[in-house]
Coordinates of C-alpha atoms in Angstrom, one line a residue:
M188 CA 10.9 24.5 -5.5
R189 CA 8.2 24.9 -8.1
N190 CA 8.4 21.3 -9.3
L191 CA 9.0 18.4 -6.9
L192 CA 9.9 15.0 -8.4
L193 CA 8.7 12.1 -6.3
T194 CA 9.5 8.9 -8.1
L195 CA 8.7 5.3 -7.8
S196 CA 10.4 2.4 -9.5
L197 CA 8.0 -0.6 -9.6
S198 CA 10.8 -2.4 -11.5
L199 CA 12.8 -2.3 -8.3
A200 CA 9.9 -3.2 -6.0
L201 CA 8.6 -6.2 -7.8
P202 CA 11.7 -8.3 -8.1
G203 CA 12.3 -7.7 -4.4
F204 CA 8.9 -8.2 -2.9
A205 CA 6.3 -9.7 -5.3
L206 CA 8.0 -13.1 -5.5
A207 CA 4.9 -15.1 -4.8
E208 CA 3.6 -16.8 -7.9
L209 CA 5.3 -20.0 -9.1
P210 CA 4.7 -21.3 -12.6
P211 CA 3.8 -25.0 -13.1
P212 CA 6.5 -27.6 -13.5
R213 CA 9.0 -26.7 -16.2
T214 CA 8.5 -27.5 -19.9
P215 CA 11.1 -29.6 -21.7
A216 CA 13.9 -27.9 -23.5
Q217 CA 13.7 -28.4 -27.3
D218 CA 16.7 -29.0 -29.5
A219 CA 15.5 -29.5 -33.1
A220 CA 14.7 -26.3 -35.0
D221 CA 11.2 -27.4 -35.8
D222 CA 10.6 -28.2 -32.1
L223 CA 11.7 -24.9 -30.7
P224 CA 9.4 -23.8 -27.8
P225 CA 6.5 -21.4 -28.5
P226 CA 7.1 -17.8 -27.5
R227 CA 5.6 -17.9 -24.0
S228 CA 7.5 -21.0 -22.9
T229 CA 11.0 -21.3 -21.5
T230 CA 13.8 -23.8 -21.9
R231 CA 13.4 -25.1 -18.4
K232 CA 13.8 -28.8 -17.6
P233 CA 10.8 -30.9 -16.5
R234 CA 10.8 -33.5 -13.8
A235 CA 12.6 -36.6 -15.0
V236 CA 10.3 -39.3 -16.5
Q237 CA 10.0 -42.5 -14.5
P238 CA 12.2 -45.3 -16.0
E239 CA 9.3 -47.7 -16.3
A240 CA 7.1 -45.3 -18.2
A241 CA 10.0 -44.2 -20.5
S242 CA 10.9 -47.8 -21.2
A243 CA 7.3 -48.8 -22.0
A244 CA 6.9 -45.8 -24.3
A245 CA 10.1 -46.4 -26.2
T246 CA 9.6 -50.2 -26.8
P247 CA 7.3 -51.0 -29.7
Q248 CA 5.2 -54.1 -29.8
V249 CA 7.0 -57.1 -31.4
S250 CA 4.9 -59.0 -34.0
S251 CA 5.6 -62.2 -36.0
A252 CA 6.1 -62.4 -39.7
D253 CA 2.5 -63.5 -40.3
D254 CA 1.3 -60.3 -38.6
L255 CA 3.2 -57.9 -40.9
P256 CA 0.9 -55.4 -42.6
P257 CA 0.3 -55.8 -46.4
P258 CA 2.0 -53.5 -48.8
T259 CA -1.0 -51.2 -49.1
A260 CA -0.9 -50.5 -45.4
R261 CA 2.8 -49.6 -45.7
T262 CA 2.0 -47.2 -48.5
R263 CA -0.7 -45.5 -46.3
K264 CA 1.8 -45.1 -43.4
T265 CA 4.3 -43.4 -45.7
K266 CA 1.7 -41.0 -46.9
A267 CA 0.6 -40.2 -43.3
R268 CA 4.1 -39.3 -42.4
G269 CA 4.1 -36.5 -45.0
F270 CA 3.2 -32.9 -44.0
Q271 CA -0.4 -32.0 -44.2
P272 CA -1.5 -28.3 -44.3
S273 CA -3.6 -27.5 -41.2
L274 CA -6.0 -24.9 -40.0
K275 CA -6.7 -24.8 -36.3
F276 CA -8.8 -22.5 -34.2
G277 CA -10.3 -22.6 -30.7
V278 CA -10.2 -21.2 -27.2
D279 CA -6.8 -21.1 -25.4
D280 CA -7.9 -20.3 -21.9
L281 CA -11.0 -19.5 -19.8
L282 CA -11.0 -18.1 -16.2
L283 CA -14.1 -17.3 -14.1
E284 CA -13.4 -16.2 -10.6
A285 CA -15.5 -14.6 -7.8
G286 CA -13.7 -13.2 -4.8
A287 CA -14.5 -11.5 -1.4
L288 CA -12.4 -8.7 0.1
P289 CA -13.1 -8.9 3.9
D290 CA -11.0 -5.8 4.8
A291 CA -10.9 -3.5 1.8
P292 CA -12.6 -0.1 2.1
E293 CA -12.7 0.2 -1.8
A294 CA -14.9 -2.9 -2.3
D295 CA -16.4 -6.0 -0.8
T296 CA -16.2 -8.2 -3.9
Y297 CA -13.8 -8.6 -6.8
S298 CA -14.6 -10.8 -9.8
T299 CA -12.8 -11.7 -13.0
L300 CA -13.7 -13.1 -16.5
R301 CA -10.8 -13.8 -18.9
T302 CA -10.9 -15.7 -22.2
S303 CA -8.7 -15.9 -25.2
A304 CA -9.1 -17.4 -28.7
Y305 CA -6.8 -18.1 -31.6
V306 CA -6.5 -19.2 -35.3
L307 CA -3.4 -21.1 -36.5
W308 CA -2.7 -21.8 -40.1
Q309 CA 0.3 -23.9 -41.3
P310 CA 0.3 -24.1 -45.1
S311 CA 3.8 -25.8 -45.1
R312 CA 6.5 -27.1 -42.9
D313 CA 8.3 -23.7 -43.2
W314 CA 5.5 -21.2 -42.6
E315 CA 3.1 -20.6 -39.7
F316 CA 0.5 -17.8 -39.3
R317 CA -1.2 -17.2 -36.0
A318 CA -3.8 -14.7 -34.8
G319 CA -5.1 -14.4 -31.3
A320 CA -7.3 -12.1 -29.1
R321 CA -8.3 -11.9 -25.5
L322 CA -11.0 -10.3 -23.4
D323 CA -10.6 -9.4 -19.8
G324 CA -13.5 -8.3 -17.5
M325 CA -13.0 -7.1 -13.9
M326 CA -15.7 -6.0 -11.5
Q327 CA -15.4 -4.7 -7.9
A328 CA -18.4 -3.6 -5.9
G329 CA -19.7 -2.9 -2.4
G330 CA -17.3 -0.2 -1.3
A331 CA -16.0 3.4 -1.8
A332 CA -14.6 2.5 -5.3
D333 CA -17.1 0.4 -7.2
H334 CA -15.6 -0.2 -10.6
D335 CA -16.3 -2.2 -13.8
E336 CA -13.6 -2.6 -16.5
T337 CA -13.4 -4.5 -19.8
L338 CA -10.2 -4.8 -21.8
A339 CA -9.7 -6.2 -25.3
D340 CA -6.2 -7.0 -26.5
Y341 CA -4.4 -9.2 -29.0
T342 CA -2.5 -12.3 -27.9
D343 CA 0.3 -14.0 -29.9
T344 CA -0.3 -12.8 -33.5
Y345 CA 2.7 -13.4 -35.8
V346 CA 4.2 -14.8 -39.0
R347 CA 6.9 -17.5 -38.5
Y348 CA 9.4 -19.0 -40.9
R349 CA 11.5 -22.1 -40.1
S350 CA 14.4 -23.5 -42.0
G351 CA 16.8 -26.1 -40.6
D352 CA 18.2 -24.7 -37.3
T353 CA 16.8 -21.2 -37.9
R354 CA 13.4 -19.8 -36.8
L355 CA 12.3 -16.2 -37.6
T356 CA 9.1 -14.7 -36.0
L357 CA 7.6 -11.3 -36.7
G358 CA 4.6 -10.0 -34.8
A359 CA 3.1 -9.9 -31.3
Q360 CA 4.8 -12.5 -29.1
T361 CA 4.9 -13.5 -25.4
I362 CA 8.6 -14.1 -24.7
I363 CA 9.7 -15.0 -21.1
W364 CA 13.5 -15.4 -20.7
G365 CA 15.2 -16.7 -17.6
R366 CA 15.6 -19.8 -15.5
A367 CA 14.3 -19.0 -12.0
D368 CA 10.7 -19.0 -11.1
E369 CA 8.4 -16.1 -10.4
I370 CA 10.5 -13.1 -11.5
P371 CA 13.5 -14.4 -13.6
L372 CA 16.1 -11.7 -13.8
A373 CA 16.7 -12.2 -17.5
D374 CA 13.0 -11.5 -18.3
R375 CA 13.8 -8.2 -20.2
V376 CA 11.7 -8.4 -23.4
S377 CA 8.3 -9.3 -22.0
R378 CA 5.3 -7.0 -21.4
A379 CA 4.0 -7.2 -17.8
D380 CA 0.3 -7.5 -16.9
L381 CA -0.5 -6.0 -13.5
T382 CA -4.3 -6.0 -13.9
R383 CA -4.5 -8.8 -11.2
F384 CA -1.2 -7.9 -9.4
V385 CA 0.4 -11.2 -8.4
L386 CA -2.6 -13.4 -8.2
D387 CA -1.7 -15.4 -11.4
D388 CA 1.2 -17.5 -12.5
L389 CA 4.1 -15.8 -14.3
A390 CA 2.9 -16.7 -17.8
D391 CA -0.5 -15.2 -17.1
R392 CA 1.1 -12.0 -15.9
R393 CA 2.7 -11.4 -19.3
R394 CA 1.1 -10.0 -22.5
A395 CA 2.1 -10.2 -26.1
Q396 CA 4.7 -7.6 -27.2
L397 CA 5.4 -6.5 -30.8
A398 CA 8.8 -8.0 -31.6
A399 CA 11.1 -9.3 -34.3
R400 CA 12.8 -12.5 -33.1
W401 CA 15.6 -14.6 -34.6
E402 CA 16.3 -18.0 -33.0
Q403 CA 19.3 -20.0 -34.1
T404 CA 20.6 -23.3 -32.8
F405 CA 24.1 -24.6 -33.0
G406 CA 24.1 -28.1 -31.6
D407 CA 23.6 -27.7 -27.8
Y408 CA 23.7 -23.9 -28.1
K409 CA 20.9 -21.5 -29.0
L410 CA 21.2 -17.8 -29.8
D411 CA 18.0 -15.8 -29.3
A412 CA 17.9 -12.2 -30.6
V413 CA 14.9 -9.9 -30.0
W414 CA 14.2 -6.3 -31.2
L415 CA 11.1 -4.4 -30.0
P416 CA 10.3 -1.9 -32.8
V417 CA 7.3 -0.4 -31.0
F418 CA 7.2 -0.1 -27.2
R419 CA 4.1 -0.9 -25.1
G420 CA 4.4 -0.5 -21.4
A421 CA 2.9 -2.8 -18.8
Q422 CA -0.8 -3.3 -18.8
L423 CA -1.9 -1.5 -15.6
P424 CA -5.2 -1.9 -13.8
D425 CA -7.6 1.1 -13.7
V426 CA -6.7 3.6 -11.0
A427 CA -10.0 2.7 -9.2
S428 CA -9.0 -1.0 -9.0
V429 CA -7.8 -2.4 -5.7
W430 CA -4.7 -3.7 -7.6
S431 CA -3.7 -0.2 -8.9
P432 CA -0.2 0.9 -7.8
I433 CA -1.8 4.2 -7.0
N434 CA -4.5 4.2 -4.3
R435 CA -6.6 7.3 -4.6
S436 CA -8.7 6.3 -1.6
S437 CA -5.8 6.2 0.8
G438 CA -3.6 8.7 -1.1
Q439 CA -0.7 6.2 -1.4
I440 CA 1.8 5.2 -4.1
I441 CA 3.2 1.7 -3.8
G442 CA 6.8 1.7 -2.3
I443 CA 6.7 5.3 -0.9
D444 CA 6.1 6.5 2.6
P445 CA 2.3 7.4 2.8
A446 CA 3.2 10.6 4.7
L447 CA 4.7 12.0 1.5
T448 CA 1.8 11.2 -0.9
G449 CA -1.4 12.8 0.5
W450 CA -1.8 14.9 -2.7
V451 CA -2.2 11.7 -4.9
S452 CA -6.0 11.6 -4.5
G453 CA -6.6 14.5 -6.9
A454 CA -3.6 14.0 -9.2
R455 CA -3.9 13.6 -13.0
I456 CA -2.3 10.4 -14.3
D457 CA -0.6 10.3 -17.7
E458 CA 1.7 7.8 -19.5
D459 CA 4.6 8.2 -21.9
E460 CA 5.2 5.2 -24.1
H461 CA 6.6 6.8 -27.2
G462 CA 9.5 5.2 -29.1
S463 CA 10.9 1.7 -29.5
G464 CA 11.6 -0.8 -26.8
G465 CA 15.2 -1.6 -27.6
G466 CA 16.8 -5.0 -28.1
A467 CA 18.4 -8.0 -26.4
L468 CA 20.5 -11.1 -27.0
R469 CA 20.5 -14.4 -25.1
L470 CA 22.8 -17.4 -25.5
T471 CA 22.0 -20.7 -23.8
R472 CA 23.4 -24.1 -23.7
T473 CA 21.5 -27.3 -22.8
G474 CA 23.4 -30.5 -21.9
E475 CA 25.6 -32.2 -19.3
P476 CA 26.8 -31.3 -16.8
V477 CA 24.9 -28.0 -16.5
D478 CA 22.6 -25.8 -18.5
F479 CA 23.6 -22.2 -18.6
G480 CA 22.6 -18.9 -20.2
M481 CA 23.9 -15.4 -20.7
T482 CA 21.8 -12.3 -21.4
L483 CA 22.7 -8.8 -22.7
A484 CA 19.8 -6.3 -23.0
R485 CA 19.3 -2.6 -23.7
T486 CA 15.5 -2.3 -23.3
R487 CA 12.9 0.0 -21.8
Q488 CA 11.5 -1.4 -18.5
S489 CA 8.0 -2.6 -18.9
L490 CA 7.0 -1.5 -15.4
P491 CA 6.3 2.2 -15.0
Y492 CA 8.4 4.8 -13.1
Y493 CA 6.1 7.5 -11.7
R494 CA 7.3 11.1 -12.1
V495 CA 5.3 13.7 -10.2
D496 CA 4.7 17.4 -10.9
L497 CA 3.1 18.9 -7.8
T498 CA 2.6 22.3 -9.4
N499 CA 0.2 20.8 -12.0
L500 CA -0.9 17.9 -9.8
A501 CA 0.2 15.4 -12.4
L502 CA 1.7 11.9 -12.4
T503 CA 3.5 10.6 -15.5
A504 CA 4.4 7.0 -15.9
V505 CA 7.7 6.8 -17.8
H506 CA 9.7 3.8 -18.9
P507 CA 13.5 4.5 -18.9
Y508 CA 16.1 2.5 -20.8
N509 CA 18.1 0.0 -18.7
T510 CA 21.2 -1.9 -19.7
F511 CA 21.2 -5.4 -18.2
V512 CA 24.0 -8.1 -18.1
G513 CA 23.1 -11.4 -16.6
A514 CA 24.1 -15.1 -16.2
D515 CA 22.2 -18.1 -15.1
L516 CA 22.6 -21.9 -14.7
E517 CA 20.8 -25.0 -13.8
L518 CA 22.1 -28.3 -12.4
V519 CA 20.3 -31.6 -11.6
S520 CA 22.0 -33.7 -9.0
G521 CA 20.7 -36.4 -6.6
G522 CA 17.1 -35.7 -7.3
L523 CA 17.5 -32.0 -6.7
T524 CA 17.3 -29.3 -9.4
W525 CA 19.4 -26.2 -8.5
R526 CA 18.9 -22.9 -10.3
T527 CA 20.5 -19.5 -10.0
E528 CA 20.5 -16.2 -11.7
L529 CA 22.8 -13.1 -11.3
G530 CA 22.2 -9.8 -12.9
Y531 CA 23.6 -6.2 -13.1
T532 CA 21.3 -3.3 -14.2
D533 CA 22.5 0.3 -14.8
N534 CA 20.6 3.6 -15.1
V535 CA 18.2 2.6 -12.3
P536 CA 16.2 5.7 -11.2
V537 CA 15.9 6.5 -7.5
T538 CA 14.6 9.5 -5.4
R539 CA 16.8 11.4 -3.1
P540 CA 15.5 13.0 0.2
T541 CA 15.4 16.4 -1.6
T542 CA 12.8 14.7 -4.0
A543 CA 15.3 15.1 -6.8
M544 CA 15.6 12.2 -9.2
D545 CA 18.9 10.4 -9.5
T546 CA 20.2 7.2 -11.1
T547 CA 22.3 4.3 -9.8
H548 CA 22.9 0.6 -10.6
A549 CA 21.6 -2.6 -9.0
L550 CA 22.8 -6.1 -8.3
D551 CA 20.3 -8.9 -8.1
W552 CA 20.6 -12.6 -7.2
I553 CA 18.2 -15.5 -7.1
G554 CA 19.1 -19.0 -5.9
A555 CA 16.5 -21.9 -6.0
V556 CA 16.2 -25.6 -5.4
E557 CA 13.3 -27.8 -6.5
F558 CA 12.7 -31.4 -5.4
F559 CA 10.0 -34.1 -5.1
P560 CA 10.0 -35.7 -1.7
G561 CA 8.0 -38.9 -0.9
G562 CA 7.9 -40.4 -4.4
G563 CA 6.7 -37.6 -6.6
N564 CA 3.2 -36.5 -5.6
T565 CA 4.6 -33.5 -3.8
R566 CA 6.7 -30.7 -5.3
V567 CA 8.7 -28.3 -3.3
N568 CA 10.3 -25.1 -4.7
L569 CA 12.3 -22.8 -2.5
Q570 CA 14.0 -19.5 -3.6
L571 CA 16.3 -17.0 -1.9
V572 CA 16.4 -13.5 -3.4
A573 CA 18.7 -10.5 -2.9
H574 CA 18.4 -7.0 -4.3
A575 CA 20.9 -4.2 -3.7
L576 CA 21.1 -0.6 -5.0
Q577 CA 24.8 0.4 -5.4
T578 CA 24.8 4.0 -4.1
D579 CA 26.2 5.8 -1.1
R580 CA 23.7 8.6 -1.3
S581 CA 20.5 8.8 0.8
I582 CA 17.4 7.7 -1.2
L583 CA 13.8 7.1 -0.5
E584 CA 13.8 3.5 -1.8
L585 CA 15.0 0.6 0.2
K586 CA 18.7 0.1 -0.7
E587 CA 18.7 -3.6 0.1
Y588 CA 16.1 -6.3 0.2
Y589 CA 16.6 -10.0 1.2
G590 CA 13.9 -12.5 1.3
A591 CA 12.6 -16.0 0.4
N592 CA 9.6 -17.4 -1.5
G593 CA 8.4 -20.7 -2.7
E594 CA 5.6 -23.2 -3.3
I595 CA 4.6 -26.5 -1.8
E596 CA 2.1 -28.5 -3.9
T597 CA 0.8 -32.1 -3.5
S598 CA -1.9 -34.2 -5.2
F599 CA -4.1 -36.9 -3.7
G600 CA -7.3 -38.8 -4.3
Q601 CA -5.9 -40.6 -7.4
D602 CA -4.5 -37.3 -8.6
R603 CA -8.0 -35.7 -8.8
W604 CA -7.3 -33.3 -6.0
R605 CA -4.4 -30.8 -5.6
A606 CA -3.4 -28.7 -2.6
G607 CA -0.7 -26.1 -2.4
M608 CA 0.7 -23.1 -0.6
R609 CA 2.6 -20.2 -2.2
F610 CA 4.5 -17.9 0.1
S611 CA 7.0 -15.1 0.3
G612 CA 8.6 -13.0 3.0
G613 CA 11.3 -10.5 3.7
F614 CA 14.3 -11.0 6.0
N615 CA 15.3 -7.4 6.6
V616 CA 11.8 -5.9 6.3
K617 CA 8.3 -7.3 7.2
D618 CA 6.7 -8.3 3.9
I619 CA 4.4 -11.3 3.9
Y620 CA 2.3 -13.0 1.2
L621 CA 0.5 -16.3 1.8
S622 CA -1.7 -18.1 -0.7
P623 CA -3.2 -21.5 0.1
K624 CA -5.2 -23.3 -2.7
L625 CA -7.3 -26.4 -3.0
S626 CA -8.3 -27.6 -6.5
Y627 CA -10.4 -30.4 -8.0
V628 CA -8.8 -31.4 -11.3
G629 CA -10.6 -34.7 -12.0
W630 CA -12.9 -32.9 -14.5
E631 CA -10.4 -32.4 -17.2
P632 CA -9.7 -30.0 -18.8
H633 CA -11.4 -27.9 -16.1
E634 CA -10.1 -27.0 -12.7
L635 CA -12.4 -26.0 -9.8
Y636 CA -10.6 -24.2 -6.9
V637 CA -10.9 -22.2 -3.7
A638 CA -7.9 -20.0 -2.8
A639 CA -6.9 -17.2 -0.5
H640 CA -4.4 -14.4 -0.8
Y641 CA -3.1 -12.8 2.4
F642 CA -0.9 -9.6 2.4
D643 CA 0.9 -7.9 5.3
G644 CA 4.0 -5.8 5.7
E645 CA 5.7 -2.5 6.4
A646 CA 4.6 0.7 4.7
R647 CA 7.0 0.6 1.7
T648 CA 6.6 -3.0 0.9
L649 CA 4.1 -4.6 -1.5
G650 CA 2.6 -6.6 1.3
G651 CA 2.2 -3.5 3.4
F652 CA 0.6 -1.5 0.5
H653 CA -2.0 -4.3 -0.1
Q654 CA -2.5 -5.3 3.6
D655 CA -6.2 -4.3 3.3
H656 CA -6.7 -6.3 0.1
S657 CA -6.5 -9.9 1.3
L658 CA -8.8 -11.9 -1.0
I659 CA -10.8 -15.2 -0.8
T660 CA -11.7 -16.6 -4.2
L661 CA -13.8 -19.4 -5.8
G662 CA -12.9 -20.1 -9.4
L663 CA -13.1 -22.2 -12.6
R664 CA -10.1 -22.5 -14.9
T665 CA -10.2 -24.2 -18.2
R666 CA -7.1 -24.8 -20.4
F667 CA -8.0 -26.2 -23.7

């Protein structure tokens, strides 16, 4: 054959294997239209507030008649309650991190600088204008693939209109749907950021995507509709980076048997991002006895699918359309928070042994439980995952993947210190990720930390692909 197609679907690999990062405790669900969550947040429940604290916060101070304020003070209070136009600007986030790669042939060190700034103008209750930008710098040195990279990009930059139970947003937005941690199945309209692989929390592995969004609440229900007029695929690291899904040094493509990819070192790499990104609908309900959601999406997958032309030694990253139907729910009972998601995806590309490209459909399931043992200083989050390609034909990809992942985090020293462990592993294949972390958070809003990231696994797994890229880091993180 003159043209051999050797394909790789990162969208199949990541939900199955890269379930390592857990976002921080969930943000509260918002009911009023003016209090709808910002684009990057989700409608996940937080840990319940302690009764003593809630009671103290809700009970105002009682004063005698002689202590009542004069009429002038009452007038000033009424005026303060009225809306005041505002202009805000500042730095959202700052990350400085230096890391050592003990085993990597590509480099001995890997360092990161990331910062983002914003301007927010609210001329009235109904209108909001936001502009944001970010700068990312990565440097690896001391090996066969020394590399420096600087990226400039926009963050959330939009025009928003609110009226009653309606909110309309047009512009670049970071929208993360779903209920489970790490890789929620309903996350179908976000733009992935793979520049640091899975080292960051989920929100930091997503970038703003141009979108038109309509949010409408009906009591306990919310309808969320998103259209992506211009598609932008996932932000990938440079091919020289240790986190690239294509390793030119070893001649490997992530998820594929290395024996089949020796030609990769000299291949040309292109990307096809033309066209729109599609659209999606999500309906959610918040309230007793359970919170639930349903999602219907026809979108292009953010993660690339590599198509290979051996005749021209070319790799092309394409982003095929997928139809997704999913359901999720959340239940709090007896101090435990239970979450689950189930999803069906069609038109999933796969590779047959003849190297011909084919399509099939996939079933995915996530089940999770979160709890706070010992009074609340410790949080435990455990998840089970299952991924199955529904085909009887022989394919190069793993047809099934079963695994678990989670996080254990605790605080001590009057909450000035925090220690945690993130982990994931496969049941039917060897695929290991371990990440212990120790942080000092007593210098608010700064966090000083030391962390490690350990990878190991079989050849077609993410842990196996990055088994030489275990990393030890020292960092400073500031959230303003």
